[in-house]
Coordinates of C-alpha atoms and ligand atoms in Angstrom, one line a residue:
M1 CA 35.8 -3.0 -14.8
K2 CA 34.0 -2.0 -11.6
K3 CA 33.2 1.4 -13.1
L4 CA 31.7 -0.3 -16.2
L5 CA 29.6 -2.5 -13.9
I6 CA 28.3 0.5 -11.9
L7 CA 27.5 2.4 -15.1
L8 CA 25.6 -0.6 -16.5
L9 CA 23.7 -1.0 -13.2
V10 CA 22.9 2.7 -13.1
S11 CA 21.4 2.7 -16.6
A12 CA 19.3 -0.4 -15.7
L13 CA 18.2 1.0 -12.4
I14 CA 17.4 4.5 -13.8
L15 CA 15.3 2.9 -16.5
S16 CA 13.4 1.0 -13.7
G17 CA 12.8 3.9 -11.3
C18 CA 15.9 4.1 -9.2
S19 CA 18.1 7.1 -8.4
M20 CA 21.8 7.0 -8.4
N21 CA 23.6 10.0 -7.0
R22 CA 27.3 9.8 -7.5
T23 CA 29.1 12.5 -5.6
S24 CA 32.6 11.8 -6.9
A25 CA 34.3 10.3 -9.9
D26 CA 36.4 7.9 -7.9
D27 CA 35.5 4.4 -6.9
G28 CA 34.6 5.4 -3.3
P29 CA 32.3 3.1 -1.3
V30 CA 28.8 2.6 -2.6
Y31 CA 26.0 2.6 0.0
A32 CA 22.6 1.3 -1.2
L33 CA 19.2 1.8 0.5
V34 CA 16.2 -0.3 -0.6
T35 CA 12.9 1.0 0.8
K36 CA 9.6 -0.9 0.9
A37 CA 8.2 0.8 -2.2
Q38 CA 7.8 4.0 -4.3
G39 CA 4.9 6.4 -4.0
N40 CA 5.2 6.7 -0.2
T41 CA 6.2 10.0 1.3
Y42 CA 7.5 8.3 4.4
N43 CA 9.9 6.2 2.4
E44 CA 11.0 9.2 0.3
M45 CA 11.8 11.2 3.5
M46 CA 13.8 8.2 4.9
A47 CA 15.7 8.0 1.7
Q48 CA 16.3 11.8 1.7
G49 CA 17.9 11.6 5.2
F50 CA 20.0 8.5 4.2
Q51 CA 21.3 10.2 1.0
E52 CA 22.1 13.5 2.7
V53 CA 24.4 11.8 5.3
I54 CA 26.1 9.5 2.8
E55 CA 26.9 12.3 0.4
Q56 CA 28.1 14.6 3.2
A57 CA 30.5 11.8 4.0
G58 CA 31.8 11.7 0.4
G59 CA 30.2 8.3 -0.3
N60 CA 28.2 7.2 -3.3
C61 CA 24.5 6.7 -2.6
L62 CA 22.2 4.4 -4.4
I63 CA 18.5 4.6 -3.6
Y64 CA 15.9 2.1 -4.8
N65 CA 12.2 2.4 -4.3
P66 CA 10.6 -0.8 -5.6
Q67 CA 7.6 -0.3 -7.9
E68 CA 5.5 -2.9 -5.9
T69 CA 5.5 -3.4 -2.1
T70 CA 6.8 -7.0 -2.5
A71 CA 9.7 -9.1 -1.2
E72 CA 10.1 -10.5 -4.7
E73 CA 11.0 -7.2 -6.2
Q74 CA 13.3 -6.4 -3.3
I75 CA 15.1 -9.7 -3.9
Q76 CA 15.7 -8.8 -7.6
I77 CA 17.2 -5.4 -6.6
L78 CA 19.3 -6.9 -3.8
Q79 CA 20.7 -9.6 -6.2
S80 CA 21.8 -6.9 -8.6
L81 CA 23.4 -4.9 -5.8
V82 CA 25.3 -8.0 -4.7
S83 CA 26.5 -8.7 -8.2
Q84 CA 27.7 -5.1 -8.5
G85 CA 29.6 -5.5 -5.3
V86 CA 28.3 -2.5 -3.4
D87 CA 30.0 -1.9 0.0
S88 CA 26.8 -1.6 2.0
I89 CA 23.1 -2.6 1.8
T90 CA 20.4 -1.2 4.0
V91 CA 16.8 -2.5 3.5
A92 CA 13.3 -1.8 4.8
A93 CA 12.0 -5.3 4.4
N94 CA 8.6 -6.3 3.0
D95 CA 9.1 -9.7 4.6
A96 CA 11.1 -10.9 7.6
D97 CA 12.4 -14.1 6.0
A98 CA 12.1 -14.0 2.2
L99 CA 15.3 -11.9 1.8
T100 CA 17.5 -14.3 3.8
D101 CA 19.3 -16.0 0.9
V102 CA 20.3 -12.9 -0.9
L103 CA 21.3 -11.0 2.2
Q104 CA 23.4 -13.9 3.6
S105 CA 25.1 -14.1 0.2
A106 CA 25.8 -10.4 0.5
M107 CA 27.4 -10.7 3.9
K108 CA 29.4 -13.8 2.7
Q109 CA 30.8 -11.4 0.0
G110 CA 31.9 -8.9 2.6
I111 CA 29.0 -6.4 2.1
V112 CA 27.8 -4.9 5.3
V113 CA 24.0 -5.4 5.7
S114 CA 21.6 -3.6 8.0
S115 CA 17.9 -3.2 8.1
V116 CA 15.9 0.0 8.8
D117 CA 12.2 0.7 9.6
S118 CA 11.1 -2.9 8.9
D119 CA 13.5 -5.7 10.0
V120 CA 14.6 -9.0 8.6
N121 CA 15.4 -12.1 10.7
V122 CA 18.5 -11.8 12.8
E123 CA 20.6 -14.1 10.6
S124 CA 20.1 -11.8 7.6
R125 CA 21.6 -8.6 8.8
Q126 CA 24.2 -7.2 11.3
I127 CA 22.1 -4.4 12.8
F128 CA 18.5 -3.2 12.7
V129 CA 18.0 0.6 12.8
N130 CA 14.8 0.8 14.7
Q131 CA 12.6 3.9 14.8
A132 CA 11.3 3.0 18.3
A133 CA 10.8 -0.1 20.4
A134 CA 7.7 -2.0 19.3
E135 CA 6.5 -2.0 22.9
T136 CA 6.5 1.8 23.0
I137 CA 4.6 2.1 19.7
A138 CA 2.1 -0.6 20.8
R139 CA 1.4 1.1 24.2
A140 CA 1.0 4.5 22.6
L141 CA -1.5 3.1 20.0
A142 CA -3.4 1.0 22.6
E143 CA -3.8 4.1 24.9
A144 CA -5.0 6.2 22.0
V145 CA -7.6 3.6 21.0
Y146 CA -8.7 3.3 24.7
E147 CA -9.1 7.1 25.1
I148 CA -11.0 7.6 21.8
C149 CA -13.3 4.6 22.5
G150 CA -14.0 5.9 26.0
G151 CA -12.6 2.7 27.5
E152 CA -15.0 0.3 25.7
G153 CA -16.4 -0.8 22.3
Q154 CA -15.4 -2.2 18.9
W155 CA -12.3 -1.2 17.1
A156 CA -10.3 -2.5 14.1
I157 CA -6.8 -2.4 12.6
L158 CA -6.0 -1.3 9.0
S159 CA -2.5 -2.5 8.4
A160 CA -0.1 -2.3 5.5
T161 CA 1.0 -5.5 3.7
S162 CA 0.2 -8.7 5.5
Q163 CA 3.9 -9.8 5.6
A164 CA 5.3 -6.4 6.7
T165 CA 7.7 -7.1 9.5
N166 CA 7.2 -3.8 11.3
Q167 CA 3.5 -3.7 11.3
N168 CA 3.2 -7.3 12.4
A169 CA 5.6 -6.7 15.3
W170 CA 3.6 -3.6 16.4
I171 CA 0.3 -5.6 16.1
R172 CA 1.7 -8.5 18.1
A173 CA 2.9 -6.1 20.8
M174 CA -0.5 -4.3 20.8
R175 CA -2.2 -7.6 21.4
S176 CA 0.0 -8.3 24.4
V177 CA -0.6 -4.8 25.9
L178 CA -4.4 -5.2 25.3
E179 CA -4.5 -8.3 27.5
E180 CA -4.0 -6.0 30.5
E181 CA -7.1 -5.5 32.8
K182 CA -7.5 -1.9 31.8
Y183 CA -8.3 -2.7 28.2
Q184 CA -10.6 -5.6 28.8
N185 CA -13.7 -3.8 27.4
L186 CA -12.1 -3.0 24.1
R187 CA -13.0 -5.5 21.3
L188 CA -10.7 -5.8 18.3
V189 CA -13.2 -7.0 15.7
D190 CA -10.9 -7.3 12.6
I191 CA -7.5 -6.8 11.1
V192 CA -7.4 -5.9 7.4
Y193 CA -4.6 -5.0 5.0
G194 CA -4.3 -2.0 2.7
D195 CA -0.9 -3.0 1.2
D196 CA 0.4 0.5 1.8
D197 CA -1.7 1.3 -1.3
E198 CA -4.0 4.4 -1.1
E199 CA -6.9 2.8 -3.1
I200 CA -6.8 -0.6 -1.4
S201 CA -6.6 1.1 2.0
R202 CA -9.7 3.2 1.2
E203 CA -11.6 0.1 0.0
M204 CA -10.6 -1.8 3.1
T205 CA -11.8 1.1 5.3
Q206 CA -15.1 1.2 3.6
K207 CA -15.4 -2.6 4.0
L208 CA -14.8 -2.2 7.8
L209 CA -17.3 0.6 8.1
E210 CA -20.0 -1.5 6.3
E211 CA -19.3 -4.7 8.2
Y212 CA -19.1 -3.1 11.6
P213 CA -21.6 -0.3 12.0
D214 CA -20.7 0.2 15.7
L215 CA -17.0 0.6 15.0
K216 CA -15.6 3.3 17.3
V217 CA -12.0 3.4 16.1
I218 CA -9.9 2.3 13.1
C219 CA -6.2 2.1 14.1
A220 CA -3.8 2.3 11.1
P221 CA -0.1 1.8 11.9
T222 CA 0.9 3.0 8.5
V223 CA 1.1 6.5 7.1
I224 CA -0.6 5.4 3.8
G225 CA -3.4 3.6 5.7
L226 CA -4.0 6.4 8.2
E227 CA -4.4 9.0 5.5
A228 CA -6.9 6.7 3.7
V229 CA -9.0 6.1 6.8
A230 CA -9.1 9.8 7.6
Q231 CA -10.1 10.6 4.0
V232 CA -13.0 8.1 4.0
L233 CA -14.2 9.2 7.5
T234 CA -14.1 12.9 6.3
E235 CA -16.3 11.8 3.3
H236 CA -18.8 10.3 5.8
P237 CA -19.5 13.0 8.4
E238 CA -22.6 11.0 9.5
L239 CA -20.3 8.4 11.1
E240 CA -18.9 8.7 14.6
T241 CA -15.9 6.4 13.9
K242 CA -12.5 8.0 14.5
A243 CA -9.0 7.3 13.2
T244 CA -5.7 6.9 15.0
G245 CA -2.3 5.3 14.2
L246 CA 1.0 6.3 12.6
G247 CA 1.0 9.4 10.4
L248 CA 2.9 12.2 8.9
P249 CA 2.0 15.6 10.5
S250 CA 2.4 17.4 7.2
V251 CA -0.2 15.0 5.6
M252 CA -2.6 14.5 8.5
A253 CA -2.8 18.1 9.9
E254 CA -6.1 18.8 8.1
Y255 CA -7.7 15.7 9.8
I256 CA -6.4 16.5 13.3
E257 CA -7.2 20.2 13.4
G258 CA -10.6 21.6 14.3
E259 CA -13.4 21.1 16.8
N260 CA -14.3 17.5 16.2
P261 CA -11.4 16.0 14.1
V262 CA -11.7 12.6 12.5
C263 CA -8.2 11.8 13.9
P264 CA -8.0 13.1 17.5
C265 CA -4.4 12.0 17.8
M266 CA -1.7 9.9 16.1
F267 CA 2.0 9.1 16.5
L268 CA 5.3 8.9 14.6
W269 CA 9.0 9.7 14.6
N270 CA 10.9 11.8 12.0
P271 CA 11.5 9.5 9.0
V272 CA 14.3 11.8 7.7
D273 CA 16.2 11.3 11.0
L274 CA 15.6 7.5 10.7
G275 CA 17.2 7.6 7.3
R276 CA 20.1 9.7 8.6
L277 CA 20.7 7.3 11.5
A278 CA 20.7 4.3 9.1
A279 CA 23.3 6.0 7.0
Y280 CA 25.5 6.7 10.0
V281 CA 25.2 3.0 10.9
S282 CA 26.2 1.9 7.4
L283 CA 29.2 4.3 7.4
A284 CA 30.3 3.1 10.8
L285 CA 30.0 -0.6 9.7
V286 CA 32.0 0.0 6.5
N287 CA 34.8 2.0 8.2
G288 CA 35.0 -0.5 11.1
E289 CA 33.9 1.9 13.8
L290 CA 31.1 -0.6 14.4
T291 CA 31.7 -4.3 14.3
G292 CA 28.2 -5.4 15.5
I293 CA 28.7 -6.0 19.2
A294 CA 26.2 -4.9 21.9
G295 CA 27.5 -1.8 23.8
E296 CA 29.5 -0.3 20.9
E297 CA 28.9 3.4 20.6
F298 CA 29.2 5.7 17.5
E299 CA 28.6 9.3 16.7
A300 CA 25.7 10.1 14.3
G301 CA 26.7 13.6 13.4
D302 CA 24.5 16.3 15.1
M303 CA 22.1 13.6 16.2
G304 CA 24.6 12.7 19.0
V305 CA 26.1 9.4 20.2
F306 CA 24.1 6.1 19.8
Q307 CA 24.7 2.7 21.2
V308 CA 24.2 -0.8 19.7
E309 CA 21.9 -2.7 22.0
E310 CA 20.2 -6.1 22.2
D311 CA 16.4 -6.3 21.8
E312 CA 14.3 -8.7 23.9
S313 CA 15.3 -11.6 21.6
G314 CA 19.0 -10.7 21.7
A315 CA 19.1 -9.3 18.2
L316 CA 21.3 -6.2 17.7
Q317 CA 19.6 -2.8 17.0
V318 CA 20.1 0.9 17.2
V319 CA 17.0 2.7 18.4
L320 CA 16.3 6.3 17.1
A321 CA 13.7 7.5 19.6
W322 CA 10.1 6.9 20.8
P323 CA 6.8 7.7 19.1
L324 CA 5.9 11.4 19.3
K325 CA 2.2 12.2 19.9
F326 CA 0.4 14.6 17.6
D327 CA -3.0 16.1 18.4
T328 CA -5.0 19.2 17.9
A329 CA -2.9 21.1 20.5
N330 CA 0.5 20.6 18.8
I331 CA -0.1 19.6 15.1
G332 CA 0.2 23.3 14.1
E333 CA 3.9 23.3 15.2
W334 CA 4.7 19.9 13.6
K335 CA 3.0 20.0 10.3
S336 CA 5.7 22.1 8.7
I337 CA 8.5 20.0 10.1
F338 CA 7.9 16.5 8.5
Ligands
RAM1 C1 4.4 3.3 6.0 C2 5.3 2.0 5.9 C3 6.5 2.1 6.9 C4 6.0 2.4 8.3 C5 5.2 3.7 8.3 C6 4.7 4.1 9.7 O1 5.1 4.3 5.4 O2 4.5 0.9 6.2 O3 7.2 0.9 6.9 O4 7.1 2.6 9.2 O5 4.1 3.6 7.4

């Protein structure tokens, strides 16, 4: 019966843009990853890492990239996964609270639930697989804005979707860092949302540039947004505005290289490693190696030993690393890595 259910789900999900990779004919555990959306290289890299580890462990991997970057579509997918009775759900949330009901019903049914990249509220998951502490990302971005602005002037943020848990956490943390004396002459004039959509991000960039002619920096904590800002600035060489934020070296290299780059520097972590770590956490939760207690340790393959820790609010997380800085000096060595 379970095989029939899985086959029916596979057919439905393949028709709607999902990929199911069964590595064995048996009823081994099924590990599902739901990213924010399709059409995003970062999400695809994260899924690639997740799938690689699950399949190496002999598990069945189900990857779903929603067609729209919405919580509503994620809820539909999650409901189908719960009714199928998968063993593990990992989600990069488009909203911190909208997924609560479906994720809590999953956990009530014995499905292990974790979040990755973009968290849900602490009652809706067991562990958050966090790319880096929000404070470290915020401080790196604030410092970059400060340096590029020469310590003073107008700057703006182009974010992803307005409900994105991760971007909103990073922006909150940035606001806190920017209250420090050193940054008092920086003026954040606007925060706009590009929905992690290339066209909308370009439009919002153009809107910022028209509305704020003295804008020195646009900071985009999203790989889709940062690429869009860099593209628009490249199309307007008459402008002195610069870009910084979170970006993929392979995508942003052309905007960072050269004498007077539109993007002097940016930051990120390896999304493939983030997906791999999320898979190791799911495997450890399913096999009982992790029970969701601060201090527990587990081995994440060749990535080494990681520890479950509490964040500042007491919520459980496993942290991958810290933001790596990419600039003209090192982009050449990183652009072929991820
Ligand atoms: C986009 C997404 C993702 C974020 C990266 C930096 O791909 O918004 O959630 O972590 O940018």
